[in-house]
Coordinates of C-alpha atoms in Angstrom, one line a residue:
M281 CA -88.0 37.8 -46.8
R282 CA -88.0 41.5 -47.9
Q283 CA -87.2 43.2 -51.2
V284 CA -84.8 46.1 -51.1
D285 CA -83.7 48.5 -53.9
A286 CA -80.0 48.8 -53.6
G287 CA -77.7 50.0 -56.4
A288 CA -78.3 48.0 -59.6
L289 CA -80.5 45.5 -58.0
S290 CA -83.8 44.8 -56.1
I291 CA -82.3 42.4 -53.6
A292 CA -84.4 39.8 -51.9
C293 CA -82.9 39.1 -48.4
Y294 CA -83.9 37.5 -45.1
E295 CA -83.3 39.3 -41.8
A296 CA -83.2 37.8 -38.4
G297 CA -82.4 39.1 -34.8
P298 CA -82.7 42.5 -33.2
A299 CA -82.5 45.7 -35.5
D300 CA -80.0 47.2 -33.1
G301 CA -77.7 44.1 -32.8
T302 CA -74.3 43.8 -34.4
A303 CA -74.9 43.4 -38.1
V304 CA -73.7 40.3 -40.0
M305 CA -73.8 40.0 -43.7
L306 CA -74.0 36.3 -44.7
M307 CA -73.1 35.8 -48.3
H308 CA -73.8 32.6 -50.3
G309 CA -71.9 31.1 -53.2
F310 CA -72.5 29.2 -56.5
P311 CA -74.4 27.1 -57.0
Y312 CA -76.3 27.4 -53.7
D313 CA -78.5 30.2 -52.2
V314 CA -79.6 31.7 -48.8
H315 CA -80.3 28.2 -47.3
S316 CA -76.7 27.7 -46.8
Y317 CA -77.3 29.8 -43.7
V318 CA -80.4 28.1 -42.6
D319 CA -78.8 26.9 -39.3
V320 CA -76.2 29.8 -39.0
A321 CA -78.6 32.6 -39.0
P322 CA -80.8 31.6 -36.1
Q323 CA -77.7 30.8 -33.9
L324 CA -76.4 34.3 -34.5
A325 CA -79.7 35.9 -34.1
A326 CA -80.2 34.1 -30.7
Q327 CA -76.9 35.7 -29.6
G328 CA -78.2 39.3 -30.5
C329 CA -76.9 39.8 -34.0
R330 CA -78.8 41.5 -36.7
V331 CA -78.4 38.9 -39.5
V332 CA -78.8 39.7 -43.2
V333 CA -78.8 37.0 -45.8
P334 CA -79.2 38.2 -49.3
Y335 CA -79.8 36.3 -52.6
L336 CA -77.0 37.2 -54.9
R337 CA -77.5 38.7 -58.3
G338 CA -78.9 36.1 -60.5
Y339 CA -80.4 34.0 -57.7
G340 CA -83.9 33.6 -56.3
P341 CA -86.2 36.7 -56.2
T342 CA -83.2 39.2 -56.6
R343 CA -83.8 41.2 -59.8
F344 CA -81.9 43.8 -61.9
R345 CA -83.7 47.2 -61.7
D346 CA -82.9 48.1 -65.4
A347 CA -83.3 45.7 -68.2
R348 CA -80.3 47.4 -69.9
T349 CA -77.9 46.6 -67.2
L350 CA -75.1 44.0 -68.1
R351 CA -75.8 40.7 -66.3
S352 CA -72.4 40.7 -64.8
G353 CA -71.1 38.1 -62.3
E354 CA -67.7 39.8 -61.8
Q355 CA -66.1 40.1 -58.4
A356 CA -66.4 43.9 -58.4
A357 CA -70.2 43.7 -58.9
V358 CA -70.9 41.2 -56.1
G359 CA -68.7 43.2 -53.8
A360 CA -70.5 46.5 -54.8
D361 CA -73.9 44.8 -54.3
M362 CA -73.2 43.9 -50.7
M363 CA -72.1 47.5 -49.9
A364 CA -75.2 48.9 -51.7
L365 CA -77.5 46.7 -49.6
M366 CA -75.8 47.8 -46.3
D367 CA -76.3 51.4 -47.4
A368 CA -80.0 50.7 -48.2
L369 CA -80.5 49.0 -44.9
G370 CA -78.7 51.9 -43.0
I371 CA -76.0 49.5 -41.7
K372 CA -72.7 51.3 -41.0
R373 CA -70.5 48.4 -40.0
A374 CA -70.9 44.6 -40.1
V375 CA -69.1 41.3 -40.0
F376 CA -68.7 40.2 -43.5
A377 CA -69.0 36.4 -43.9
G378 CA -69.2 34.0 -46.8
Y379 CA -67.9 31.3 -49.0
D380 CA -67.3 30.9 -52.8
W381 CA -68.9 33.9 -54.6
G382 CA -70.1 35.2 -51.3
G383 CA -66.7 34.8 -49.8
R384 CA -65.3 36.8 -52.6
A385 CA -67.8 39.6 -52.1
A386 CA -66.9 39.6 -48.4
C387 CA -63.1 39.9 -49.3
V388 CA -63.8 42.6 -51.7
G389 CA -65.7 44.6 -49.1
A390 CA -63.2 44.0 -46.4
A391 CA -60.2 45.0 -48.6
L392 CA -61.8 48.1 -50.2
W393 CA -64.0 49.4 -47.4
P394 CA -62.4 48.3 -44.2
E395 CA -64.0 51.1 -42.3
R396 CA -67.3 49.3 -42.8
C397 CA -66.1 45.9 -41.8
I398 CA -65.9 44.7 -38.2
G399 CA -64.2 41.5 -39.3
L400 CA -64.1 38.9 -42.0
V401 CA -65.1 35.2 -42.0
C402 CA -64.1 33.6 -45.3
V403 CA -64.0 30.0 -46.5
N404 CA -60.8 29.2 -48.6
S405 CA -58.9 32.2 -47.5
Y406 CA -58.2 35.2 -49.8
L407 CA -60.6 35.1 -52.7
I408 CA -60.0 38.2 -54.7
Q409 CA -59.3 37.1 -58.3
D410 CA -55.9 37.7 -59.9
I411 CA -57.3 38.1 -63.4
A412 CA -54.0 39.2 -65.0
N413 CA -52.6 35.7 -64.2
A414 CA -55.7 33.7 -64.6
M415 CA -54.3 31.8 -67.6
V416 CA -51.4 30.4 -65.8
P417 CA -52.1 26.8 -65.4
M418 CA -52.2 24.9 -62.1
R419 CA -51.1 21.3 -61.5
P420 CA -53.3 18.9 -63.6
E421 CA -55.0 17.3 -60.6
R422 CA -56.2 20.7 -59.6
E423 CA -57.4 21.6 -63.0
V424 CA -59.7 18.5 -63.1
A425 CA -62.0 19.9 -60.5
L426 CA -62.5 23.1 -62.5
W427 CA -64.1 21.4 -65.4
Y428 CA -67.3 23.4 -65.0
Q429 CA -65.4 26.7 -65.3
Y430 CA -64.0 25.7 -68.7
Y431 CA -67.3 24.2 -69.8
F432 CA -68.9 27.7 -69.2
H433 CA -66.3 29.3 -71.4
L434 CA -68.0 27.7 -74.4
E435 CA -71.3 28.4 -75.9
R436 CA -72.0 24.7 -75.5
G437 CA -71.6 25.3 -71.8
R438 CA -74.1 28.1 -71.9
A439 CA -76.6 25.9 -73.6
G440 CA -75.9 23.2 -71.1
L441 CA -76.4 25.3 -68.1
T442 CA -79.6 26.7 -69.6
A443 CA -81.1 23.2 -70.2
N444 CA -79.5 21.4 -67.2
R445 CA -79.0 24.0 -64.4
R446 CA -80.3 21.6 -61.6
E447 CA -78.4 18.6 -62.9
I448 CA -75.1 20.4 -63.1
A449 CA -75.6 21.9 -59.6
R450 CA -76.3 18.4 -58.3
I451 CA -73.1 17.0 -59.7
L452 CA -71.2 19.9 -58.2
W453 CA -72.7 19.5 -54.8
K454 CA -71.7 15.9 -54.7
Q455 CA -68.2 16.5 -56.0
W456 CA -67.4 19.5 -53.7
S457 CA -69.0 18.0 -50.6
P458 CA -68.5 14.3 -50.8
S459 CA -69.3 13.7 -47.1
W460 CA -72.5 15.9 -47.0
A461 CA -75.5 13.7 -47.1
F462 CA -78.1 16.2 -48.3
D463 CA -81.4 14.9 -49.3
E464 CA -83.7 15.7 -52.3
A465 CA -85.8 18.2 -50.3
C466 CA -82.6 20.1 -49.2
F467 CA -81.4 20.3 -52.8
E468 CA -84.7 21.3 -54.3
R469 CA -85.2 24.1 -51.8
T470 CA -82.1 25.7 -53.1
A471 CA -82.5 24.7 -56.8
R472 CA -85.6 26.9 -57.1
A473 CA -83.1 29.9 -56.9
Y474 CA -81.7 28.9 -60.3
D475 CA -84.9 29.6 -61.9
N476 CA -84.1 33.4 -61.7
P477 CA -84.2 34.7 -65.4
D478 CA -80.7 36.2 -65.0
Y479 CA -79.1 33.1 -63.5
V480 CA -77.4 31.7 -66.7
D481 CA -76.2 35.0 -68.0
V482 CA -74.7 36.0 -64.4
V483 CA -73.0 32.6 -64.0
I484 CA -71.6 32.5 -67.5
H485 CA -70.2 36.1 -67.3
S486 CA -68.7 35.4 -63.9
Y487 CA -66.7 32.3 -65.1
R488 CA -65.6 34.1 -68.3
H489 CA -64.8 37.4 -66.7
R490 CA -62.5 35.9 -64.1
F491 CA -60.3 34.4 -66.9
G492 CA -60.3 37.7 -68.9
L493 CA -62.5 36.3 -71.5
A494 CA -65.4 38.8 -71.0
D495 CA -65.3 42.6 -70.4
G496 CA -66.8 43.8 -67.2
D497 CA -69.5 46.3 -66.5
P498 CA -68.2 49.8 -67.1
Q499 CA -69.8 51.0 -63.9
Y500 CA -67.5 48.8 -61.8
A501 CA -64.3 49.6 -63.7
D502 CA -62.9 51.7 -60.9
I503 CA -63.5 48.9 -58.3
Q504 CA -62.1 46.3 -60.6
H505 CA -59.0 48.4 -61.1
R506 CA -58.4 48.6 -57.4
L507 CA -58.8 44.9 -57.0
A508 CA -56.3 44.3 -59.8
A509 CA -53.7 45.3 -57.3
L510 CA -54.7 42.4 -55.0
P511 CA -55.1 44.6 -52.0
A512 CA -54.4 43.1 -48.6
I513 CA -57.1 42.7 -45.9
T514 CA -56.4 44.6 -42.9
V515 CA -59.5 43.8 -40.7
P516 CA -59.5 41.0 -38.2
S517 CA -60.1 37.8 -40.1
I518 CA -60.9 34.1 -39.6
T519 CA -60.4 31.8 -42.6
L520 CA -61.9 28.3 -42.7
D521 CA -61.3 25.3 -44.9
G522 CA -63.5 22.3 -45.1
A523 CA -61.4 19.2 -44.6
N524 CA -63.5 17.4 -47.3
D525 CA -63.6 20.2 -49.8
G526 CA -63.6 18.6 -53.2
V527 CA -62.9 21.8 -55.3
A528 CA -60.7 24.0 -53.1
L529 CA -58.5 21.6 -51.2
A530 CA -57.9 22.3 -47.4
T531 CA -54.5 24.0 -46.6
D532 CA -52.7 25.4 -43.7
G533 CA -53.4 29.0 -44.9
A534 CA -49.8 29.8 -45.3
A535 CA -50.0 30.6 -49.1
S536 CA -52.4 33.4 -48.5
A537 CA -50.9 34.8 -45.3
A538 CA -49.3 37.8 -46.9
K539 CA -52.8 39.0 -48.0
F540 CA -53.9 39.4 -44.3
A541 CA -52.3 42.4 -42.9
G542 CA -54.4 42.3 -39.7
R543 CA -54.9 39.7 -37.2
R544 CA -55.8 36.4 -39.0
V545 CA -56.6 32.9 -37.7
H546 CA -56.9 29.9 -40.2
R547 CA -58.7 26.6 -39.3
V548 CA -59.5 23.4 -41.1
V549 CA -63.1 22.2 -40.2
T550 CA -63.3 18.4 -40.1
G551 CA -66.2 16.7 -41.8
A552 CA -67.0 19.7 -43.9
G553 CA -66.9 20.3 -47.7
H554 CA -67.3 23.3 -49.9
N555 CA -70.6 24.5 -48.6
L556 CA -69.2 24.8 -45.1
P557 CA -71.9 27.1 -43.4
Q558 CA -74.6 24.5 -44.2
E559 CA -72.4 21.4 -43.5
A560 CA -70.8 22.8 -40.3
P561 CA -73.0 25.7 -39.1
E562 CA -71.8 25.7 -35.4
A563 CA -68.2 26.2 -36.5
F564 CA -69.1 29.0 -39.0
A565 CA -71.3 30.8 -36.4
A566 CA -68.7 30.4 -33.8
A567 CA -66.1 32.1 -36.1
V568 CA -68.5 35.1 -36.4
M569 CA -69.1 35.4 -32.8
E570 CA -65.4 35.2 -32.1
L571 CA -64.8 38.3 -34.2
I572 CA -67.7 40.1 -32.5
R573 CA -66.5 39.3 -29.0
A574 CA -62.8 40.1 -29.7

């Protein structure tokens, strides 16, 4: 692991593979950490890739460089963080790959900085948030799975996350990946990342901002303005759904097809849930290599 000053953050990240290899940014989600890629990263490194796996803001050893910075979890911020890390590491172009928050960061980067993106691998298709329409309800059965988001809108939810960050994460892991037989050692290895002093603030802000219930950080206002237009992704893309995903149900990808203006392939990965890179690392790594070899 190394610590890299990049934009607003001192980012903790793991690197593997040759320094002159094709770069791959592997971005994790909530409530997970870099260990989502514990099996993906060595597969890619063995095939000559320069693999970078950062802890997102609010996770693990990543820290804000200025105590005055808003502990924002908004989509513009996580996208800007990835680009700032690439700049700090001297990476001109990379494959952007991720799921959940990390997939959103990858989508933001691919949509707004396509010249920096070789290709996109994203779980659950197009993840840029339509904040203007966030209060439009979905069907009740879809709303049930989002209980944690509504909980975090309340100060009771902030207090609950502060007191029970591991317990909440364990419930979500089980609900979102019902066929994943993770053990206690696997969970605890990741759960240490929640001890970051900014974890609660970043998580709460993320789930409030996406519903228009919290203001964003002014330094990302221009990026968020561009994202409000829901820009299309023009780079070659492979989107994946876990067949057993308990929070974002698997689809045929048709609903988001218009948001991919370039070549796009969509696949459903059998036996995988929401944390797809850790549950089906071979399928995720293969998607990355498919883009590189295209």
